[in-house]
PDB file of C-alpha atoms in Angstrom:
ATOM      1  CA  UNK A   1     -44.281  60.549 -59.830  1.00  0.00           C
ATOM      2  CA  UNK A   2     -41.848  62.954 -62.678  1.00  0.00           C
ATOM      3  CA  UNK A   3     -42.808  66.539 -60.957  1.00  0.00           C
ATOM      4  CA  UNK A   4     -41.752  69.559 -63.423  1.00  0.00           C
ATOM      5  CA  UNK A   5     -40.304  73.055 -61.839  1.00  0.00           C
ATOM      6  CA  UNK A   6     -41.250  75.818 -63.223  1.00  0.00           C
ATOM      7  CA  UNK A   7     -40.300  79.634 -62.352  1.00  0.00           C
ATOM      8  CA  UNK A   8     -42.990  81.759 -61.261  1.00  0.00           C
ATOM      9  CA  UNK A   9     -43.377  84.038 -63.339  1.00  0.00           C
ATOM     10  CA  UNK A  10     -42.053  85.194 -66.201  1.00  0.00           C
ATOM     11  CA  UNK A  11     -42.302  88.624 -69.036  1.00  0.00           C
ATOM     12  CA  UNK A  12     -41.981  88.870 -72.612  1.00  0.00           C
ATOM     13  CA  UNK A  13     -42.345  91.303 -75.081  1.00  0.00           C
ATOM     14  CA  UNK A  14     -44.523  91.356 -77.946  1.00  0.00           C
ATOM     15  CA  UNK A  15     -43.365  90.382 -81.119  1.00  0.00           C
ATOM     16  CA  UNK A  16     -40.583  88.495 -79.739  1.00  0.00           C
ATOM     17  CA  UNK A  17     -40.349  84.419 -78.482  1.00  0.00           C
ATOM     18  CA  UNK A  18     -41.167  83.777 -75.716  1.00  0.00           C
ATOM     19  CA  UNK A  19     -39.118  81.173 -74.339  1.00  0.00           C
ATOM     20  CA  UNK A  20     -40.188  78.554 -70.687  1.00  0.00           C
ATOM     21  CA  UNK A  21     -38.837  76.428 -69.602  1.00  0.00           C
ATOM     22  CA  UNK A  22     -39.149  72.364 -67.168  1.00  0.00           C
ATOM     23  CA  UNK A  23     -37.676  70.597 -65.475  1.00  0.00           C
ATOM     24  CA  UNK A  24     -38.402  67.379 -64.979  1.00  0.00           C
ATOM     25  CA  UNK A  25     -35.713  65.171 -64.451  1.00  0.00           C
ATOM     26  CA  UNK A  26     -36.480  62.057 -62.982  1.00  0.00           C
ATOM     27  CA  UNK A  27     -39.154  61.359 -65.961  1.00  0.00           C
ATOM     28  CA  UNK A  28     -39.341  58.356 -66.942  1.00  0.00           C
ATOM     29  CA  UNK A  29     -38.250  56.605 -70.608  1.00  0.00           C
ATOM     30  CA  UNK A  30     -41.894  55.991 -72.307  1.00  0.00           C
ATOM     31  CA  UNK A  31     -42.980  59.407 -70.054  1.00  0.00           C
ATOM     32  CA  UNK A  32     -44.808  61.509 -72.740  1.00  0.00           C
ATOM     33  CA  UNK A  33     -44.397  66.087 -71.119  1.00  0.00           C
ATOM     34  CA  UNK A  34     -47.098  68.778 -72.156  1.00  0.00           C
ATOM     35  CA  UNK A  35     -48.350  71.605 -72.117  1.00  0.00           C
ATOM     36  CA  UNK A  36     -51.055  73.398 -71.189  1.00  0.00           C
ATOM     37  CA  UNK A  37     -51.856  77.176 -70.522  1.00  0.00           C
ATOM     38  CA  UNK A  38     -54.820  78.695 -68.506  1.00  0.00           C
ATOM     39  CA  UNK A  39     -56.499  81.657 -69.618  1.00  0.00           C
ATOM     40  CA  UNK A  40     -58.033  83.869 -67.043  1.00  0.00           C
ATOM     41  CA  UNK A  41     -61.695  82.021 -66.700  1.00  0.00           C
ATOM     42  CA  UNK A  42     -61.627  80.162 -69.421  1.00  0.00           C
ATOM     43  CA  UNK A  43     -60.571  76.445 -69.297  1.00  0.00           C
ATOM     44  CA  UNK A  44     -56.736  74.286 -69.594  1.00  0.00           C
ATOM     45  CA  UNK A  45     -55.866  75.159 -73.548  1.00  0.00           C
ATOM     46  CA  UNK A  46     -53.615  72.196 -74.597  1.00  0.00           C
ATOM     47  CA  UNK A  47     -50.503  73.432 -76.481  1.00  0.00           C
ATOM     48  CA  UNK A  48     -47.667  71.017 -76.876  1.00  0.00           C
ATOM     49  CA  UNK A  49     -46.536  67.047 -75.940  1.00  0.00           C
ATOM     50  CA  UNK A  50     -43.915  65.490 -77.364  1.00  0.00           C
ATOM     51  CA  UNK A  51     -41.447  61.871 -75.670  1.00  0.00           C
ATOM     52  CA  UNK A  52     -38.046  62.711 -77.512  1.00  0.00           C
ATOM     53  CA  UNK A  53     -37.676  64.406 -80.234  1.00  0.00           C
ATOM     54  CA  UNK A  54     -38.832  68.022 -81.015  1.00  0.00           C
ATOM     55  CA  UNK A  55     -41.846  68.900 -81.322  1.00  0.00           C
ATOM     56  CA  UNK A  56     -43.925  71.603 -83.806  1.00  0.00           C
ATOM     57  CA  UNK A  57     -47.670  73.126 -84.276  1.00  0.00           C
ATOM     58  CA  UNK A  58     -49.040  75.999 -85.202  1.00  0.00           C
ATOM     59  CA  UNK A  59     -49.157  77.167 -81.824  1.00  0.00           C
ATOM     60  CA  UNK A  60     -45.615  76.534 -80.804  1.00  0.00           C
ATOM     61  CA  UNK A  61     -42.493  74.182 -80.130  1.00  0.00           C
ATOM     62  CA  UNK A  62     -41.431  71.470 -77.422  1.00  0.00           C
ATOM     63  CA  UNK A  63     -37.505  71.106 -77.589  1.00  0.00           C
ATOM     64  CA  UNK A  64     -36.750  67.933 -75.328  1.00  0.00           C
ATOM     65  CA  UNK A  65     -33.295  67.722 -74.298  1.00  0.00           C
ATOM     66  CA  UNK A  66     -31.239  64.171 -74.976  1.00  0.00           C
ATOM     67  CA  UNK A  67     -30.950  63.184 -71.643  1.00  0.00           C
ATOM     68  CA  UNK A  68     -34.585  64.216 -71.296  1.00  0.00           C
ATOM     69  CA  UNK A  69     -34.041  66.171 -67.827  1.00  0.00           C
ATOM     70  CA  UNK A  70     -35.875  69.768 -69.183  1.00  0.00           C
ATOM     71  CA  UNK A  71     -38.048  70.800 -71.658  1.00  0.00           C
ATOM     72  CA  UNK A  72     -38.489  74.493 -73.791  1.00  0.00           C
ATOM     73  CA  UNK A  73     -41.975  75.830 -74.505  1.00  0.00           C
ATOM     74  CA  UNK A  74     -41.548  78.122 -77.122  1.00  0.00           C
ATOM     75  CA  UNK A  75     -43.681  80.551 -78.685  1.00  0.00           C
ATOM     76  CA  UNK A  76     -42.680  82.244 -81.773  1.00  0.00           C
ATOM     77  CA  UNK A  77     -43.957  85.730 -81.334  1.00  0.00           C
ATOM     78  CA  UNK A  78     -45.987  86.439 -78.476  1.00  0.00           C
ATOM     79  CA  UNK A  79     -48.844  88.188 -78.814  1.00  0.00           C
ATOM     80  CA  UNK A  80     -50.782  89.731 -75.641  1.00  0.00           C
ATOM     81  CA  UNK A  81     -53.219  86.980 -76.414  1.00  0.00           C
ATOM     82  CA  UNK A  82     -50.637  84.504 -74.829  1.00  0.00           C
ATOM     83  CA  UNK A  83     -50.905  86.217 -71.611  1.00  0.00           C
ATOM     84  CA  UNK A  84     -51.563  83.141 -68.816  1.00  0.00           C
ATOM     85  CA  UNK A  85     -50.346  80.705 -66.949  1.00  0.00           C
ATOM     86  CA  UNK A  86     -48.296  77.960 -68.041  1.00  0.00           C
ATOM     87  CA  UNK A  87     -48.546  74.973 -67.302  1.00  0.00           C
ATOM     88  CA  UNK A  88     -45.506  71.992 -67.327  1.00  0.00           C
ATOM     89  CA  UNK A  89     -46.817  67.981 -66.823  1.00  0.00           C
ATOM     90  CA  UNK A  90     -45.168  64.650 -67.904  1.00  0.00           C
ATOM     91  CA  UNK A  91     -48.232  62.523 -67.425  1.00  0.00           C
ATOM     92  CA  UNK A  92     -48.230  60.362 -64.516  1.00  0.00           C
ATOM     93  CA  UNK A  93     -49.733  56.334 -64.823  1.00  0.00           C
ATOM     94  CA  UNK A  94     -50.894  55.825 -61.541  1.00  0.00           C
ATOM     95  CA  UNK A  95     -54.114  53.932 -59.677  1.00  0.00           C
ATOM     96  CA  UNK A  96     -57.145  56.048 -61.760  1.00  0.00           C
ATOM     97  CA  UNK A  97     -55.089  55.440 -64.992  1.00  0.00           C
ATOM     98  CA  UNK A  98     -52.824  58.090 -66.394  1.00  0.00           C
ATOM     99  CA  UNK A  99     -54.048  61.070 -65.491  1.00  0.00           C
ATOM    100  CA  UNK A 100     -52.737  65.614 -65.473  1.00  0.00           C
ATOM    101  CA  UNK A 101     -50.923  66.575 -62.070  1.00  0.00           C
ATOM    102  CA  UNK A 102     -51.157  69.841 -62.994  1.00  0.00           C
ATOM    103  CA  UNK A 103     -48.392  72.008 -60.126  1.00  0.00           C
ATOM    104  CA  UNK A 104     -49.188  75.483 -60.182  1.00  0.00           C
ATOM    105  CA  UNK A 105     -46.900  76.840 -63.433  1.00  0.00           C
ATOM    106  CA  UNK A 106     -45.788  79.467 -65.124  1.00  0.00           C
ATOM    107  CA  UNK A 107     -47.335  83.168 -65.678  1.00  0.00           C
ATOM    108  CA  UNK A 108     -45.974  84.482 -68.108  1.00  0.00           C
ATOM    109  CA  UNK A 109     -47.425  88.215 -68.822  1.00  0.00           C
ATOM    110  CA  UNK A 110     -46.582  89.540 -72.712  1.00  0.00           C
ATOM    111  CA  UNK A 111     -45.725  93.406 -72.325  1.00  0.00           C
ATOM    112  CA  UNK A 112     -46.576  95.833 -74.997  1.00  0.00           C
TER     113      UNK A 112
ATOM    114  CA  UNK B   1     -61.096  73.703 -80.075  1.00  0.00           C
ATOM    115  CA  UNK B   2     -62.591  70.385 -79.383  1.00  0.00           C
ATOM    116  CA  UNK B   3     -66.265  70.718 -79.039  1.00  0.00           C
ATOM    117  CA  UNK B   4     -67.189  70.502 -75.597  1.00  0.00           C
ATOM    118  CA  UNK B   5     -69.668  72.184 -73.836  1.00  0.00           C
ATOM    119  CA  UNK B   6     -70.068  72.979 -69.474  1.00  0.00           C
ATOM    120  CA  UNK B   7     -73.469  74.070 -68.264  1.00  0.00           C
ATOM    121  CA  UNK B   8     -74.601  75.843 -66.386  1.00  0.00           C
ATOM    122  CA  UNK B   9     -71.304  78.042 -66.584  1.00  0.00           C
ATOM    123  CA  UNK B  10     -71.717  79.301 -63.249  1.00  0.00           C
ATOM    124  CA  UNK B  11     -74.009  78.360 -60.167  1.00  0.00           C
ATOM    125  CA  UNK B  12     -75.350  80.043 -56.732  1.00  0.00           C
ATOM    126  CA  UNK B  13     -76.561  76.952 -54.836  1.00  0.00           C
ATOM    127  CA  UNK B  14     -76.982  76.598 -50.850  1.00  0.00           C
ATOM    128  CA  UNK B  15     -75.701  74.146 -48.331  1.00  0.00           C
ATOM    129  CA  UNK B  16     -77.976  70.827 -48.624  1.00  0.00           C
ATOM    130  CA  UNK B  17     -79.482  71.259 -52.611  1.00  0.00           C
ATOM    131  CA  UNK B  18     -78.316  68.691 -54.620  1.00  0.00           C
ATOM    132  CA  UNK B  19     -76.716  70.052 -57.613  1.00  0.00           C
ATOM    133  CA  UNK B  20     -76.058  68.879 -61.289  1.00  0.00           C
ATOM    134  CA  UNK B  21     -72.918  69.592 -63.599  1.00  0.00           C
ATOM    135  CA  UNK B  22     -74.238  68.279 -67.468  1.00  0.00           C
ATOM    136  CA  UNK B  23     -70.596  68.360 -69.163  1.00  0.00           C
ATOM    137  CA  UNK B  24     -70.852  67.094 -74.052  1.00  0.00           C
ATOM    138  CA  UNK B  25     -69.121  66.597 -76.207  1.00  0.00           C
ATOM    139  CA  UNK B  26     -68.685  66.374 -79.867  1.00  0.00           C
ATOM    140  CA  UNK B  27     -65.919  64.778 -80.407  1.00  0.00           C
ATOM    141  CA  UNK B  28     -67.518  61.313 -80.002  1.00  0.00           C
ATOM    142  CA  UNK B  29     -64.904  60.429 -77.618  1.00  0.00           C
ATOM    143  CA  UNK B  30     -64.948  58.207 -75.275  1.00  0.00           C
ATOM    144  CA  UNK B  31     -63.221  59.004 -72.316  1.00  0.00           C
ATOM    145  CA  UNK B  32     -65.037  61.578 -70.779  1.00  0.00           C
ATOM    146  CA  UNK B  33     -63.949  63.111 -67.320  1.00  0.00           C
ATOM    147  CA  UNK B  34     -64.382  65.488 -64.115  1.00  0.00           C
ATOM    148  CA  UNK B  35     -61.450  67.945 -62.163  1.00  0.00           C
ATOM    149  CA  UNK B  36     -61.894  70.234 -59.823  1.00  0.00           C
ATOM    150  CA  UNK B  37     -60.094  73.116 -59.523  1.00  0.00           C
ATOM    151  CA  UNK B  38     -58.853  75.444 -56.202  1.00  0.00           C
ATOM    152  CA  UNK B  39     -55.763  77.284 -54.919  1.00  0.00           C
ATOM    153  CA  UNK B  40     -53.078  75.437 -54.092  1.00  0.00           C
ATOM    154  CA  UNK B  41     -54.230  72.431 -55.335  1.00  0.00           C
ATOM    155  CA  UNK B  42     -54.350  72.687 -59.314  1.00  0.00           C
ATOM    156  CA  UNK B  43     -56.222  70.513 -60.820  1.00  0.00           C
ATOM    157  CA  UNK B  44     -58.103  67.068 -59.176  1.00  0.00           C
ATOM    158  CA  UNK B  45     -59.344  64.631 -60.224  1.00  0.00           C
ATOM    159  CA  UNK B  46     -62.682  63.295 -59.249  1.00  0.00           C
ATOM    160  CA  UNK B  47     -64.646  60.746 -61.869  1.00  0.00           C
ATOM    161  CA  UNK B  48     -64.018  59.813 -65.132  1.00  0.00           C
ATOM    162  CA  UNK B  49     -66.047  57.998 -67.445  1.00  0.00           C
ATOM    163  CA  UNK B  50     -64.408  55.122 -69.841  1.00  0.00           C
ATOM    164  CA  UNK B  51     -67.609  54.548 -71.488  1.00  0.00           C
ATOM    165  CA  UNK B  52     -70.910  54.334 -71.817  1.00  0.00           C
ATOM    166  CA  UNK B  53     -72.835  53.630 -67.902  1.00  0.00           C
ATOM    167  CA  UNK B  54     -68.777  53.128 -67.110  1.00  0.00           C
ATOM    168  CA  UNK B  55     -67.526  55.205 -64.780  1.00  0.00           C
ATOM    169  CA  UNK B  56     -64.907  55.208 -61.925  1.00  0.00           C
ATOM    170  CA  UNK B  57     -63.807  57.555 -58.986  1.00  0.00           C
ATOM    171  CA  UNK B  58     -59.972  59.158 -58.798  1.00  0.00           C
ATOM    172  CA  UNK B  59     -58.660  61.732 -56.530  1.00  0.00           C
ATOM    173  CA  UNK B  60     -61.579  63.647 -54.975  1.00  0.00           C
ATOM    174  CA  UNK B  61     -64.569  61.509 -55.392  1.00  0.00           C
ATOM    175  CA  UNK B  62     -66.225  61.787 -52.057  1.00  0.00           C
ATOM    176  CA  UNK B  63     -69.408  63.458 -52.055  1.00  0.00           C
ATOM    177  CA  UNK B  64     -70.197  63.258 -56.039  1.00  0.00           C
ATOM    178  CA  UNK B  65     -71.680  61.221 -58.282  1.00  0.00           C
ATOM    179  CA  UNK B  66     -71.988  60.520 -62.291  1.00  0.00           C
ATOM    180  CA  UNK B  67     -73.327  59.388 -65.055  1.00  0.00           C
ATOM    181  CA  UNK B  68     -73.070  58.732 -68.500  1.00  0.00           C
ATOM    182  CA  UNK B  69     -76.095  57.698 -70.605  1.00  0.00           C
ATOM    183  CA  UNK B  70     -74.810  58.623 -73.559  1.00  0.00           C
ATOM    184  CA  UNK B  71     -71.723  59.285 -75.374  1.00  0.00           C
ATOM    185  CA  UNK B  72     -71.848  62.629 -75.435  1.00  0.00           C
ATOM    186  CA  UNK B  73     -72.649  63.058 -72.319  1.00  0.00           C
ATOM    187  CA  UNK B  74     -71.909  62.935 -69.111  1.00  0.00           C
ATOM    188  CA  UNK B  75     -72.848  63.932 -66.003  1.00  0.00           C
ATOM    189  CA  UNK B  76     -71.362  65.327 -61.983  1.00  0.00           C
ATOM    190  CA  UNK B  77     -73.624  65.678 -59.172  1.00  0.00           C
ATOM    191  CA  UNK B  78     -73.540  66.257 -55.570  1.00  0.00           C
ATOM    192  CA  UNK B  79     -76.167  65.018 -53.958  1.00  0.00           C
ATOM    193  CA  UNK B  80     -76.244  67.120 -50.795  1.00  0.00           C
ATOM    194  CA  UNK B  81     -73.601  70.075 -51.513  1.00  0.00           C
ATOM    195  CA  UNK B  82     -71.486  71.145 -48.776  1.00  0.00           C
ATOM    196  CA  UNK B  83     -69.609  74.756 -48.795  1.00  0.00           C
ATOM    197  CA  UNK B  84     -66.103  72.378 -48.832  1.00  0.00           C
ATOM    198  CA  UNK B  85     -67.647  71.839 -53.014  1.00  0.00           C
ATOM    199  CA  UNK B  86     -66.560  75.716 -53.601  1.00  0.00           C
ATOM    200  CA  UNK B  87     -64.620  75.560 -56.612  1.00  0.00           C
ATOM    201  CA  UNK B  88     -64.241  75.546 -60.602  1.00  0.00           C
ATOM    202  CA  UNK B  89     -65.257  72.853 -62.127  1.00  0.00           C
ATOM    203  CA  UNK B  90     -63.868  70.627 -65.723  1.00  0.00           C
ATOM    204  CA  UNK B  91     -64.804  67.984 -67.556  1.00  0.00           C
ATOM    205  CA  UNK B  92     -62.020  67.357 -69.809  1.00  0.00           C
ATOM    206  CA  UNK B  93     -62.155  64.863 -72.730  1.00  0.00           C
ATOM    207  CA  UNK B  94     -60.458  62.205 -74.703  1.00  0.00           C
ATOM    208  CA  UNK B  95     -59.707  59.856 -77.641  1.00  0.00           C
ATOM    209  CA  UNK B  96     -58.217  56.827 -75.330  1.00  0.00           C
ATOM    210  CA  UNK B  97     -55.744  56.956 -72.156  1.00  0.00           C
ATOM    211  CA  UNK B  98     -53.101  56.000 -73.538  1.00  0.00           C
ATOM    212  CA  UNK B  99     -50.020  58.506 -72.421  1.00  0.00           C
ATOM    213  CA  UNK B 100     -49.718  60.079 -75.325  1.00  0.00           C
ATOM    214  CA  UNK B 101     -53.504  61.483 -76.082  1.00  0.00           C
ATOM    215  CA  UNK B 102     -53.971  65.225 -74.843  1.00  0.00           C
ATOM    216  CA  UNK B 103     -57.095  65.540 -72.959  1.00  0.00           C
ATOM    217  CA  UNK B 104     -59.556  68.771 -73.854  1.00  0.00           C
ATOM    218  CA  UNK B 105     -61.151  71.347 -71.566  1.00  0.00           C
ATOM    219  CA  UNK B 106     -63.633  73.122 -71.286  1.00  0.00           C
ATOM    220  CA  UNK B 107     -64.511  76.375 -70.484  1.00  0.00           C
ATOM    221  CA  UNK B 108     -65.545  74.798 -67.002  1.00  0.00           C
ATOM    222  CA  UNK B 109     -68.784  75.913 -64.085  1.00  0.00           C
ATOM    223  CA  UNK B 110     -67.343  77.877 -61.370  1.00  0.00           C
ATOM    224  CA  UNK B 111     -69.380  76.523 -58.789  1.00  0.00           C
ATOM    225  CA  UNK B 112     -70.565  78.503 -55.455  1.00  0.00           C
ATOM    226  CA  UNK B 113     -71.040  76.916 -52.170  1.00  0.00           C
ATOM    227  CA  UNK B 114     -73.686  79.219 -49.603  1.00  0.00           C
TER     228      UNK B 114
END
C-alpha cells in the first residue's frame, strides 16, 4: 500500500500562500492523491484530488510531480479559517473496497 | 457541502447499554460508510454499505452492526456498548466506489461510554 509522509506542523502568515508538501514515493500508477482537512471538532472536509495532472478548484491547487512521488497542496491566500489538520492520502484498494487511510497529517496554523 | 446529518452529535451512556447512531444523507449516493476516529489511529472503517440492505464489514467491525433500509439512512448500532467504543464516529458517503471519486464526511458523533 502506498503510504504518505507529511511534516507534523507548519505555520503560514494570513494572506500568504500555504504550501503543504507530501511524499508518496511508493504510489502506484492508478492510485489517486487526495487532500482532506479537518478543523477541530468537525468531520474531514474534501479539498481536492488528482492522478497525474495538476488540479485546481475553488479551494486549492494540487501540484503533482512528474514521477508522482510527491505532491504539494497550495492554499493561495490563507485565512485564519484555514487553520486545520491537512491529510494527504493515497487511496488504496484493500479488502474492504477502496478506502481512505488517514495518517497523522500536517497541522497548519495560519497566523495573523 | 454534502448533505450529511449525523445524530446525535454527542452522547454519553453506560457500559452494556445499546446505542444507535444515525447517518442521513440528501445526496442520493449509493455508498455509505461508518468510521471511528481515535488518537493515534486516524480514521478506521467499521462498516460500509453499497446499496439498500447491502452492507459489509470493515477493518474494525467487531461489536458493531449496521442497517440500511433506505438509501438516505445508514444506522450504526452498538449492541452492548463497552468503554473501548468511546470514540468519535464519522459517517461518509460517495457516489461510487471508484478511486477517482471522493468520500464526503459528516460532522461526527462524539460517543462516551462510562
